[in-house]
mmCIF file of C-alpha atoms and ligand atoms in Angstrom:
data_model
loop_
_atom_site.group_PDB
_atom_site.id
_atom_site.type_symbol
_atom_site.label_atom_id
_atom_site.label_comp_id
_atom_site.label_asym_id
_atom_site.label_seq_id
_atom_site.Cartn_x
_atom_site.Cartn_y
_atom_site.Cartn_z
ATOM 1 C CA MET O 1 -11.245 29.158 -5.282
ATOM 2 C CA SER O 2 -10.734 26.053 -3.408
ATOM 3 C CA GLU O 3 -10.994 22.265 -4.215
ATOM 4 C CA GLU O 4 -11.378 18.606 -2.756
ATOM 5 C CA ILE O 5 -9.133 16.106 -3.943
ATOM 6 C CA ARG O 6 -10.533 12.197 -4.108
ATOM 7 C CA VAL O 7 -7.685 9.770 -3.865
ATOM 8 C CA LEU O 8 -7.614 7.732 -7.055
ATOM 9 C CA ILE O 9 -4.812 5.052 -6.558
ATOM 10 C CA SER O 10 -2.874 4.950 -2.770
ATOM 11 C CA GLU O 11 0.318 5.969 -1.760
ATOM 12 C CA GLN O 12 0.816 2.088 -1.219
ATOM 13 C CA LYS O 13 -0.262 0.972 -4.424
ATOM 14 C CA VAL O 14 1.889 3.903 -5.903
ATOM 15 C CA ASN O 15 4.624 2.870 -4.399
ATOM 16 C CA GLU O 16 4.102 -0.970 -5.330
ATOM 17 C CA ARG O 17 3.820 -0.741 -8.469
ATOM 18 C CA ILE O 18 7.299 1.808 -7.840
ATOM 19 C CA LEU O 19 9.082 -1.341 -7.167
ATOM 20 C CA GLU O 20 7.777 -3.453 -9.504
ATOM 21 C CA ILE O 21 8.526 -1.595 -12.242
ATOM 22 C CA ALA O 22 11.947 -0.715 -11.334
ATOM 23 C CA GLU O 23 12.955 -4.782 -10.783
ATOM 24 C CA LYS O 24 11.498 -4.995 -14.212
ATOM 25 C CA ILE O 25 13.867 -2.542 -15.299
ATOM 26 C CA ASN O 26 16.946 -4.417 -13.494
ATOM 27 C CA GLU O 27 15.943 -7.385 -15.103
ATOM 28 C CA ASP O 28 15.938 -5.606 -18.695
ATOM 29 C CA TYR O 29 18.947 -3.441 -18.132
ATOM 30 C CA LYS O 30 21.110 -5.993 -16.069
ATOM 31 C CA GLY O 31 25.085 -5.274 -16.865
ATOM 32 C CA LYS O 32 24.602 -1.794 -17.857
ATOM 33 C CA SER O 33 23.720 1.698 -16.745
ATOM 34 C CA ILE O 34 21.321 3.629 -17.157
ATOM 35 C CA HIS O 35 21.128 7.563 -17.891
ATOM 36 C CA MET O 36 17.451 8.672 -16.746
ATOM 37 C CA ILE O 37 16.101 11.761 -18.352
ATOM 38 C CA CYS O 38 13.402 13.473 -16.003
ATOM 39 C CA VAL O 39 11.220 15.759 -17.971
ATOM 40 C CA LEU O 40 10.920 19.167 -15.460
ATOM 41 C CA LYS O 41 9.029 19.167 -13.304
ATOM 42 C CA GLY O 42 6.626 16.945 -12.825
ATOM 43 C CA GLY O 43 8.369 14.394 -13.539
ATOM 44 C CA VAL O 44 11.299 14.458 -10.829
ATOM 45 C CA PHE O 45 8.879 12.785 -7.853
ATOM 46 C CA PHE O 46 8.574 9.884 -9.609
ATOM 47 C CA MET O 47 12.039 9.528 -11.007
ATOM 48 C CA CYS O 48 13.419 9.886 -7.648
ATOM 49 C CA GLU O 49 11.274 7.217 -6.453
ATOM 50 C CA LEU O 50 12.395 5.117 -9.516
ATOM 51 C CA ALA O 51 16.159 5.277 -9.164
ATOM 52 C CA LYS O 52 16.008 4.721 -5.558
ATOM 53 C CA ARG O 53 14.752 1.063 -6.569
ATOM 54 C CA ILE O 54 17.068 0.847 -9.040
ATOM 55 C CA SER O 55 20.296 -1.509 -8.061
ATOM 56 C CA LEU O 56 22.167 -0.899 -11.399
ATOM 57 C CA PRO O 57 24.269 2.321 -11.830
ATOM 58 C CA VAL O 58 22.260 5.466 -12.415
ATOM 59 C CA SER O 59 23.255 8.433 -13.549
ATOM 60 C CA VAL O 60 20.457 11.173 -13.956
ATOM 61 C CA ASP O 61 19.791 14.286 -16.035
ATOM 62 C CA PHE O 62 17.188 17.058 -15.882
ATOM 63 C CA MET O 63 15.006 19.225 -19.285
ATOM 64 C CA SER O 64 12.656 21.192 -19.315
ATOM 65 C CA VAL O 65 10.119 21.807 -22.427
ATOM 66 C CA SER O 66 6.908 24.354 -22.573
ATOM 67 C CA SER O 67 5.333 23.364 -25.295
ATOM 68 C CA TYR O 68 3.423 25.477 -27.500
ATOM 69 C CA GLY O 69 -0.179 26.197 -27.506
ATOM 70 C CA ASP O 70 -2.766 27.428 -24.936
ATOM 71 C CA ASP O 71 -3.089 25.759 -21.245
ATOM 72 C CA THR O 72 -5.059 23.079 -22.063
ATOM 73 C CA LYS O 73 -3.820 21.958 -25.635
ATOM 74 C CA SER O 74 0.033 20.970 -25.862
ATOM 75 C CA SER O 75 0.759 22.309 -30.055
ATOM 76 C CA GLY O 76 3.005 19.120 -30.133
ATOM 77 C CA VAL O 77 6.282 22.043 -31.269
ATOM 78 C CA VAL O 78 8.531 22.288 -27.874
ATOM 79 C CA ARG O 79 10.470 24.593 -27.116
ATOM 80 C CA ILE O 80 13.574 23.354 -25.078
ATOM 81 C CA VAL O 81 13.705 26.183 -22.030
ATOM 82 C CA LYS O 82 16.572 24.210 -20.057
ATOM 83 C CA ASP O 83 18.693 21.630 -22.424
ATOM 84 C CA LEU O 84 20.000 18.191 -20.584
ATOM 85 C CA ASP O 85 23.706 19.164 -19.704
ATOM 86 C CA GLN O 86 25.389 15.828 -20.544
ATOM 87 C CA SER O 87 25.799 14.152 -24.004
ATOM 88 C CA LEU O 88 23.321 11.225 -25.089
ATOM 89 C CA GLU O 89 26.148 9.694 -27.197
ATOM 90 C CA GLY O 90 26.209 5.631 -26.275
ATOM 91 C CA LYS O 91 24.141 5.884 -23.526
ATOM 92 C CA ASP O 92 21.365 3.716 -22.447
ATOM 93 C CA VAL O 93 18.670 6.110 -21.986
ATOM 94 C CA ILE O 94 15.357 5.740 -19.746
ATOM 95 C CA VAL O 95 12.882 9.246 -20.250
ATOM 96 C CA VAL O 96 10.767 9.258 -17.219
ATOM 97 C CA GLU O 97 7.630 11.044 -17.444
ATOM 98 C CA ASP O 98 4.882 11.824 -15.022
ATOM 99 C CA ILE O 99 2.066 11.358 -16.978
ATOM 100 C CA ILE O 100 1.425 10.697 -21.137
ATOM 101 C CA ASP O 101 -1.591 12.283 -22.010
ATOM 102 C CA SER O 102 -2.050 13.325 -25.851
ATOM 103 C CA GLY O 103 1.165 12.500 -26.507
ATOM 104 C CA ARG O 104 2.433 15.220 -28.315
ATOM 105 C CA THR O 105 5.417 16.621 -26.022
ATOM 106 C CA LEU O 106 6.886 13.278 -25.776
ATOM 107 C CA SER O 107 6.814 11.840 -29.287
ATOM 108 C CA TYR O 108 8.235 15.672 -30.597
ATOM 109 C CA LEU O 109 10.850 15.296 -27.489
ATOM 110 C CA LEU O 110 12.089 11.523 -28.756
ATOM 111 C CA GLU O 111 12.222 12.659 -31.952
ATOM 112 C CA ILE O 112 14.931 15.005 -30.511
ATOM 113 C CA LEU O 113 16.516 12.862 -28.254
ATOM 114 C CA LYS O 114 16.891 10.024 -30.575
ATOM 115 C CA GLN O 115 18.775 12.484 -32.822
ATOM 116 C CA ARG O 116 21.605 12.677 -30.405
ATOM 117 C CA ASN O 117 22.671 9.101 -30.737
ATOM 118 C CA PRO O 118 21.875 7.445 -27.902
ATOM 119 C CA ALA O 119 23.208 3.456 -27.253
ATOM 120 C CA SER O 120 19.090 2.879 -26.359
ATOM 121 C CA LEU O 121 15.874 4.594 -26.027
ATOM 122 C CA LYS O 122 13.129 3.684 -23.774
ATOM 123 C CA LEU O 123 9.937 5.765 -22.143
ATOM 124 C CA CYS O 124 8.909 5.541 -18.350
ATOM 125 C CA THR O 125 5.804 6.962 -17.303
ATOM 126 C CA LEU O 126 3.933 6.722 -13.586
ATOM 127 C CA LEU O 127 0.614 7.247 -15.910
ATOM 128 C CA ASP O 128 -1.045 7.072 -19.400
ATOM 129 C CA LYS O 129 -4.508 8.104 -20.343
ATOM 130 C CA PRO O 130 -4.338 5.906 -23.773
ATOM 131 C CA ASP O 131 -8.032 7.525 -23.954
ATOM 132 C CA ARG O 132 -6.508 11.154 -25.067
ATOM 133 C CA ARG O 133 -3.871 9.729 -27.619
ATOM 134 C CA VAL O 134 -3.657 12.001 -30.882
ATOM 135 C CA ARG O 135 0.206 11.131 -31.466
ATOM 136 C CA ASP O 136 1.481 7.238 -31.641
ATOM 137 C CA VAL O 137 4.203 7.162 -28.423
ATOM 138 C CA LYS O 138 5.490 3.311 -27.651
ATOM 139 C CA VAL O 139 5.722 3.381 -23.697
ATOM 140 C CA ASP O 140 8.069 0.864 -22.727
ATOM 141 C CA TYR O 141 6.927 0.802 -18.973
ATOM 142 C CA THR O 142 3.866 2.225 -17.424
ATOM 143 C CA CYS O 143 2.609 1.808 -13.778
ATOM 144 C CA PHE O 144 -1.212 2.727 -14.212
ATOM 145 C CA GLU O 145 -3.543 3.430 -16.807
ATOM 146 C CA ILE O 146 -5.642 5.790 -16.019
ATOM 147 C CA PRO O 147 -9.096 7.685 -17.286
ATOM 148 C CA ASP O 148 -9.612 10.923 -18.636
ATOM 149 C CA GLU O 149 -9.839 12.728 -15.334
ATOM 150 C CA PHE O 150 -7.387 15.542 -14.529
ATOM 151 C CA VAL O 151 -5.023 14.357 -11.713
ATOM 152 C CA VAL O 152 -2.515 15.828 -9.767
ATOM 153 C CA GLY O 153 0.093 14.557 -6.971
ATOM 154 C CA TYR O 154 3.485 12.508 -6.758
ATOM 155 C CA GLY O 155 4.774 15.278 -9.043
ATOM 156 C CA LEU O 156 1.426 16.564 -11.327
ATOM 157 C CA ASP O 157 0.320 19.927 -10.664
ATOM 158 C CA TYR O 158 -3.020 21.732 -10.440
ATOM 159 C CA ALA O 159 -1.933 25.155 -10.948
ATOM 160 C CA GLN O 160 1.082 24.548 -9.427
ATOM 161 C CA LYS O 161 -0.139 22.629 -6.198
ATOM 162 C CA TYR O 162 -0.110 19.494 -4.798
ATOM 163 C CA ARG O 163 2.812 18.140 -7.229
ATOM 164 C CA ASN O 164 3.757 17.118 -2.969
ATOM 165 C CA LEU O 165 0.724 14.830 -2.634
ATOM 166 C CA PRO O 166 2.422 11.418 -2.068
ATOM 167 C CA TYR O 167 -0.875 9.706 -3.674
ATOM 168 C CA ILE O 168 -2.730 10.502 -7.335
ATOM 169 C CA GLY O 169 -5.513 12.324 -6.643
ATOM 170 C CA VAL O 170 -8.246 13.711 -8.686
ATOM 171 C CA VAL O 171 -9.446 17.268 -8.658
ATOM 172 C CA GLU O 172 -12.999 18.051 -8.154
ATOM 173 C CA LEU O 173 -14.030 21.580 -8.552
HETATM 174 P P1 IMP I 1 0.616 15.908 -23.889
HETATM 175 O O1 IMP I 1 1.104 14.099 -23.811
HETATM 176 O O2 IMP I 1 1.449 16.461 -24.962
HETATM 177 O O3 IMP I 1 -0.655 16.420 -23.962
HETATM 178 O O4 IMP I 1 1.295 16.750 -22.444
HETATM 179 C C1 IMP I 1 1.250 16.075 -21.172
HETATM 180 C C2 IMP I 1 1.930 16.596 -20.011
HETATM 181 O O5 IMP I 1 -0.017 18.031 -19.734
HETATM 182 C C3 IMP I 1 2.143 16.146 -19.145
HETATM 183 O O6 IMP I 1 3.742 16.352 -18.908
HETATM 184 C C4 IMP I 1 1.461 17.000 -17.900
HETATM 185 O O7 IMP I 1 2.663 18.117 -17.789
HETATM 186 C C5 IMP I 1 0.215 17.740 -18.610
HETATM 187 N N1 IMP I 1 -1.249 16.644 -18.110
HETATM 188 C C6 IMP I 1 -1.878 16.170 -19.167
HETATM 189 N N2 IMP I 1 -2.780 15.725 -17.948
HETATM 190 C C7 IMP I 1 -2.446 15.727 -16.985
HETATM 191 C C8 IMP I 1 -3.760 15.985 -15.741
HETATM 192 O O8 IMP I 1 -4.467 15.047 -15.864
HETATM 193 N N3 IMP I 1 -2.786 16.798 -14.446
HETATM 194 C C9 IMP I 1 -2.162 17.114 -14.365
HETATM 195 N N4 IMP I 1 -1.115 17.435 -15.458
HETATM 196 C C10 IMP I 1 -1.424 16.436 -16.656
HETATM 197 MG MG1 MG I 2 4.782 16.023 -18.054
#
């Protein structure tokens, strides 16, 4: 089976927008250090690009979760497959995600992370599909809101493919 990929957001547009968001974060966190948490695997490409444009001290940590449910619908109950290496106690934490879809995964994850006593906890996402939301999630930084289409690239996959595309594309089956 082969698919065509239609460009939705070009590489240049994505990079320009990441710079804008990074500058906003630089302003908002002036004088502080940022502890970035990346949710594997999708968030990793975006987090690297974002972190490179932050002019404050940044530390990073990774976490991997899998949600119980079928392939098309996450149940909202999240199992931690790989937990963070470092404590969040007293840190200014930004969770960096590739996409917020139903919001189930993130609303569950944020509850868990809150209990670890960070000084602050914010959420930054590359993409947001607000039309798909079933769980309320407060997103602090959004690069792009997109319509309800299945997208790939910049970390996002279709059957583990296309994560390495430097732009955001729509899969046309
Ligand atoms: P949810 O917000 O709990 O529904 O789960 C969001 C997760 O579903 C994301 O972290 C992605 O892994 C995946 N996902 C949602 N929409 C897309 C898409 O358009 N392309 C690729 N993965 C997606
Ligand atoms: Mg994800």
